[in-house]
Amino acid sequence: MYVITTTETFSDATRRADLNLQDFVSIQGRSYIWRLPSGGLPETIVSLVRSYNTDGDKYPQIAQELESKGFHVSYDAGPEVLWLEGSIYPEHGQLAIAISLPKPRSIQGEANAMISSALIDGGMPTNLPPRSARSLEQKYHVEIRSLADDGHPPASTPLLRAGDIVVLHAHECIEPKSGGVAMILIRYKITRLR
């Protein structure tokens, strides 16, 4: 597990990703993960993924490092745009890449307006989102740790900037420590070269 610190150019590009929490949908059986529907990702996200795939200090560097250690990297799934309030980890034989994004726009203002209106009308709001607007206001602080007892340090707790890239191997996880984190998640299959 490690973090590739963003460049100013890539960070600026990620800040142009204008996400709205209202557009995210929950993933069945995983109450702490929401994602943008897979049909038609915003052009800013597509552009970020294209840059990640071609910039020499991003995917090409990751693949080259793994190949120098005797591994072949092949695409598995993604990109997915996620809002994460719990931990995720790649499966055995996978590598997960998480590109941190700016926090989505909150619908807290709309929620507050609905609550005020409901109190005035004497009713209760019925369409508040299931995720808390409070979690959007907190720091982008995550914990990255190994799930295996393999002698690796127990955890690191970086403060991620938009555009930082977290590289997770099997049995490693990322978990927001305060609030949540928005990310582009791409998964790869890792196989040993013969």
mmCIF file of C-alpha atoms in Angstrom:
data_model
loop_
_atom_site.group_PDB
_atom_site.id
_atom_site.type_symbol
_atom_site.label_atom_id
_atom_site.label_comp_id
_atom_site.label_asym_id
_atom_site.label_seq_id
_atom_site.Cartn_x
_atom_site.Cartn_y
_atom_site.Cartn_z
ATOM 1 C CA MET A 1 0.000 0.000 0.000
ATOM 2 C CA TYR A 2 1.220 3.418 -0.824
ATOM 3 C CA VAL A 3 0.035 6.851 -1.889
ATOM 4 C CA ILE A 4 1.156 8.598 -5.062
ATOM 5 C CA THR A 5 1.024 12.278 -4.186
ATOM 6 C CA THR A 6 -0.837 14.297 -6.763
ATOM 7 C CA THR A 7 0.712 16.847 -9.062
ATOM 8 C CA GLU A 8 -0.741 20.350 -9.122
ATOM 9 C CA THR A 9 -2.100 19.788 -12.652
ATOM 10 C CA PHE A 10 -3.833 16.506 -11.768
ATOM 11 C CA SER A 11 -5.169 17.973 -8.508
ATOM 12 C CA ASP A 12 -6.635 20.929 -10.432
ATOM 13 C CA ALA A 13 -8.271 18.501 -12.870
ATOM 14 C CA THR A 14 -9.835 16.481 -10.036
ATOM 15 C CA ARG A 15 -11.229 19.650 -8.452
ATOM 16 C CA ARG A 16 -13.206 20.234 -11.669
ATOM 17 C CA ALA A 17 -15.178 17.032 -10.986
ATOM 18 C CA ASP A 18 -18.447 18.563 -9.832
ATOM 19 C CA LEU A 19 -20.174 15.712 -8.011
ATOM 20 C CA ASN A 20 -23.472 15.935 -6.180
ATOM 21 C CA LEU A 21 -24.227 13.493 -3.389
ATOM 22 C CA GLN A 22 -27.819 13.375 -4.595
ATOM 23 C CA ASP A 23 -26.644 11.584 -7.774
ATOM 24 C CA PHE A 24 -25.105 8.658 -5.856
ATOM 25 C CA VAL A 25 -27.082 5.450 -5.266
ATOM 26 C CA SER A 26 -26.558 2.923 -2.505
ATOM 27 C CA ILE A 27 -25.017 -0.462 -3.203
ATOM 28 C CA GLN A 28 -27.272 -3.250 -2.030
ATOM 29 C CA GLY A 29 -25.914 -5.013 1.038
ATOM 30 C CA ARG A 30 -23.200 -2.389 1.589
ATOM 31 C CA SER A 31 -24.753 0.404 3.594
ATOM 32 C CA TYR A 32 -21.546 2.439 3.697
ATOM 33 C CA ILE A 33 -20.842 2.694 -0.057
ATOM 34 C CA TRP A 34 -22.675 4.766 -2.669
ATOM 35 C CA ARG A 35 -21.762 5.048 -6.336
ATOM 36 C CA LEU A 36 -22.633 7.071 -9.370
ATOM 37 C CA PRO A 37 -24.764 4.975 -11.716
ATOM 38 C CA SER A 38 -22.439 3.290 -14.209
ATOM 39 C CA GLY A 39 -24.190 4.562 -17.328
ATOM 40 C CA GLY A 40 -22.376 7.589 -18.672
ATOM 41 C CA LEU A 41 -19.781 8.888 -16.242
ATOM 42 C CA PRO A 42 -19.304 12.681 -16.331
ATOM 43 C CA GLU A 43 -16.762 13.839 -18.925
ATOM 44 C CA THR A 44 -14.532 15.261 -16.172
ATOM 45 C CA ILE A 45 -14.248 11.753 -14.671
ATOM 46 C CA VAL A 46 -13.569 10.170 -18.075
ATOM 47 C CA SER A 47 -10.840 12.771 -18.652
ATOM 48 C CA LEU A 48 -9.280 12.065 -15.237
ATOM 49 C CA VAL A 49 -9.195 8.321 -15.932
ATOM 50 C CA ARG A 50 -7.637 8.973 -19.341
ATOM 51 C CA SER A 51 -4.953 11.126 -17.710
ATOM 52 C CA TYR A 52 -4.338 8.489 -15.009
ATOM 53 C CA ASN A 53 -3.916 5.808 -17.705
ATOM 54 C CA THR A 54 -1.430 7.820 -19.785
ATOM 55 C CA ASP A 55 0.548 10.084 -17.414
ATOM 56 C CA GLY A 56 3.933 8.472 -16.794
ATOM 57 C CA ASP A 57 3.789 8.964 -13.014
ATOM 58 C CA LYS A 58 0.451 7.173 -12.598
ATOM 59 C CA TYR A 59 -0.739 3.859 -14.110
ATOM 60 C CA PRO A 60 2.330 3.331 -16.336
ATOM 61 C CA GLN A 61 4.578 3.707 -13.259
ATOM 62 C CA ILE A 62 2.420 1.340 -11.166
ATOM 63 C CA ALA A 63 2.398 -1.311 -13.900
ATOM 64 C CA GLN A 64 6.138 -0.954 -14.496
ATOM 65 C CA GLU A 65 6.906 -1.356 -10.769
ATOM 66 C CA LEU A 66 4.791 -4.513 -10.552
ATOM 67 C CA GLU A 67 6.270 -5.982 -13.737
ATOM 68 C CA SER A 68 9.784 -5.353 -12.382
ATOM 69 C CA LYS A 69 8.759 -7.495 -9.377
ATOM 70 C CA GLY A 70 7.551 -10.310 -11.650
ATOM 71 C CA PHE A 71 3.822 -9.538 -11.865
ATOM 72 C CA HIS A 72 1.520 -8.930 -14.827
ATOM 73 C CA VAL A 73 -1.259 -6.343 -14.418
ATOM 74 C CA SER A 74 -4.519 -6.588 -16.386
ATOM 75 C CA TYR A 75 -7.739 -4.591 -16.156
ATOM 76 C CA ASP A 76 -10.522 -6.149 -14.050
ATOM 77 C CA ALA A 77 -13.288 -3.612 -13.276
ATOM 78 C CA GLY A 78 -14.110 0.084 -13.074
ATOM 79 C CA PRO A 79 -13.826 2.917 -13.108
ATOM 80 C CA GLU A 80 -16.481 3.434 -10.472
ATOM 81 C CA VAL A 81 -17.100 6.735 -8.715
ATOM 82 C CA LEU A 82 -17.796 5.998 -5.059
ATOM 83 C CA TRP A 83 -18.691 7.801 -1.864
ATOM 84 C CA LEU A 84 -17.231 5.662 0.903
ATOM 85 C CA GLU A 85 -18.061 5.836 4.611
ATOM 86 C CA GLY A 86 -16.647 2.387 5.523
ATOM 87 C CA SER A 87 -13.724 0.224 4.441
ATOM 88 C CA ILE A 88 -13.065 -1.432 1.099
ATOM 89 C CA TYR A 89 -10.310 -3.783 0.024
ATOM 90 C CA PRO A 90 -9.292 -5.672 -3.110
ATOM 91 C CA GLU A 91 -9.898 -9.407 -3.314
ATOM 92 C CA HIS A 92 -7.086 -11.964 -3.485
ATOM 93 C CA GLY A 93 -5.247 -11.555 -6.793
ATOM 94 C CA GLN A 94 -6.454 -7.976 -7.247
ATOM 95 C CA LEU A 95 -4.935 -4.530 -7.068
ATOM 96 C CA ALA A 96 -7.217 -1.570 -6.360
ATOM 97 C CA ILE A 97 -6.441 1.994 -7.341
ATOM 98 C CA ALA A 98 -8.369 4.757 -5.574
ATOM 99 C CA ILE A 99 -8.077 8.272 -6.991
ATOM 100 C CA SER A 100 -9.342 10.708 -4.369
ATOM 101 C CA LEU A 101 -11.885 13.265 -5.543
ATOM 102 C CA PRO A 102 -13.252 16.430 -3.964
ATOM 103 C CA LYS A 103 -16.167 15.884 -1.639
ATOM 104 C CA PRO A 104 -19.509 15.909 -3.463
ATOM 105 C CA ARG A 105 -21.767 18.879 -3.038
ATOM 106 C CA SER A 106 -23.938 18.333 -0.022
ATOM 107 C CA ILE A 107 -27.675 18.477 -0.074
ATOM 108 C CA GLN A 108 -27.537 19.749 3.485
ATOM 109 C CA GLY A 109 -28.966 23.124 2.462
ATOM 110 C CA GLU A 110 -31.924 21.395 0.812
ATOM 111 C CA ALA A 111 -32.360 19.135 3.849
ATOM 112 C CA ASN A 112 -32.336 22.117 6.213
ATOM 113 C CA ALA A 113 -34.909 23.893 4.026
ATOM 114 C CA MET A 114 -37.112 20.775 4.037
ATOM 115 C CA ILE A 115 -36.860 20.455 7.829
ATOM 116 C CA SER A 116 -37.693 24.145 8.342
ATOM 117 C CA SER A 117 -40.617 23.901 5.939
ATOM 118 C CA ALA A 118 -41.872 20.723 7.597
ATOM 119 C CA LEU A 119 -41.685 22.270 11.056
ATOM 120 C CA ILE A 120 -43.633 25.288 9.863
ATOM 121 C CA ASP A 121 -46.228 23.035 8.226
ATOM 122 C CA GLY A 122 -46.304 20.740 11.270
ATOM 123 C CA GLY A 123 -45.191 17.685 9.287
ATOM 124 C CA MET A 124 -42.036 15.649 8.975
ATOM 125 C CA PRO A 125 -39.810 15.579 5.915
ATOM 126 C CA THR A 126 -40.072 12.296 4.059
ATOM 127 C CA ASN A 127 -37.322 12.384 1.485
ATOM 128 C CA LEU A 128 -34.152 13.088 3.434
ATOM 129 C CA PRO A 129 -31.180 11.189 2.037
ATOM 130 C CA PRO A 130 -29.978 8.137 3.964
ATOM 131 C CA ARG A 131 -26.411 9.468 4.223
ATOM 132 C CA SER A 132 -25.547 12.234 6.608
ATOM 133 C CA ALA A 133 -24.716 15.680 5.318
ATOM 134 C CA ARG A 134 -22.563 16.081 8.447
ATOM 135 C CA SER A 135 -20.070 13.544 7.140
ATOM 136 C CA LEU A 136 -19.439 15.753 4.096
ATOM 137 C CA GLU A 137 -18.164 18.578 6.291
ATOM 138 C CA GLN A 138 -15.394 16.643 8.008
ATOM 139 C CA LYS A 139 -11.739 16.212 7.047
ATOM 140 C CA TYR A 140 -10.541 13.869 4.302
ATOM 141 C CA HIS A 141 -8.659 11.663 6.738
ATOM 142 C CA VAL A 142 -8.310 7.968 5.876
ATOM 143 C CA GLU A 143 -6.639 4.924 7.351
ATOM 144 C CA ILE A 144 -4.805 2.518 5.066
ATOM 145 C CA ARG A 145 -3.902 -0.772 6.683
ATOM 146 C CA SER A 146 -2.998 -4.381 6.063
ATOM 147 C CA LEU A 147 -5.666 -6.950 6.939
ATOM 148 C CA ALA A 148 -3.059 -9.719 7.130
ATOM 149 C CA ASP A 149 -0.541 -10.335 9.873
ATOM 150 C CA ASP A 150 2.373 -10.087 7.466
ATOM 151 C CA GLY A 151 4.846 -7.870 9.252
ATOM 152 C CA HIS A 152 3.725 -4.681 7.487
ATOM 153 C CA PRO A 153 3.161 -1.615 9.634
ATOM 154 C CA PRO A 154 -0.346 -1.777 11.108
ATOM 155 C CA ALA A 155 -1.660 1.398 9.492
ATOM 156 C CA SER A 156 -0.927 4.746 7.976
ATOM 157 C CA THR A 157 -3.303 7.659 8.243
ATOM 158 C CA PRO A 158 -2.613 10.119 5.453
ATOM 159 C CA LEU A 159 -4.604 13.266 4.878
ATOM 160 C CA LEU A 160 -5.566 12.908 1.206
ATOM 161 C CA ARG A 161 -5.767 15.764 -1.257
ATOM 162 C CA ALA A 162 -7.969 15.602 -4.308
ATOM 163 C CA GLY A 163 -5.927 13.756 -6.928
ATOM 164 C CA ASP A 164 -3.845 11.600 -4.578
ATOM 165 C CA ILE A 165 -3.753 7.970 -5.734
ATOM 166 C CA VAL A 166 -3.928 5.140 -3.202
ATOM 167 C CA VAL A 167 -2.532 1.794 -4.383
ATOM 168 C CA LEU A 168 -4.019 -1.157 -2.463
ATOM 169 C CA HIS A 169 -2.835 -4.738 -2.802
ATOM 170 C CA ALA A 170 -4.898 -7.762 -1.740
ATOM 171 C CA HIS A 171 -5.457 -7.836 2.028
ATOM 172 C CA GLU A 172 -5.047 -4.076 2.385
ATOM 173 C CA CYS A 173 -7.932 -1.699 2.989
ATOM 174 C CA ILE A 174 -8.783 1.966 3.003
ATOM 175 C CA GLU A 175 -11.260 3.396 5.480
ATOM 176 C CA PRO A 176 -12.335 6.998 6.097
ATOM 177 C CA LYS A 177 -11.627 8.020 9.682
ATOM 178 C CA SER A 178 -13.747 11.179 9.669
ATOM 179 C CA GLY A 179 -16.774 11.426 7.435
ATOM 180 C CA GLY A 180 -16.331 9.868 4.037
ATOM 181 C CA VAL A 181 -14.197 9.992 0.939
ATOM 182 C CA ALA A 182 -15.085 10.331 -2.750
ATOM 183 C CA MET A 183 -12.970 8.326 -5.164
ATOM 184 C CA ILE A 184 -12.593 6.762 -8.553
ATOM 185 C CA LEU A 185 -11.977 3.045 -7.991
ATOM 186 C CA ILE A 186 -10.311 0.867 -10.637
ATOM 187 C CA ARG A 187 -9.481 -2.798 -10.047
ATOM 188 C CA TYR A 188 -6.818 -4.890 -11.768
ATOM 189 C CA LYS A 189 -5.935 -8.580 -11.780
ATOM 190 C CA ILE A 190 -2.401 -9.385 -10.690
ATOM 191 C CA THR A 191 -0.724 -12.584 -11.880
ATOM 192 C CA ARG A 192 2.842 -13.780 -11.468
ATOM 193 C CA LEU A 193 4.893 -13.780 -14.666
ATOM 194 C CA ARG A 194 6.361 -17.154 -15.579
#
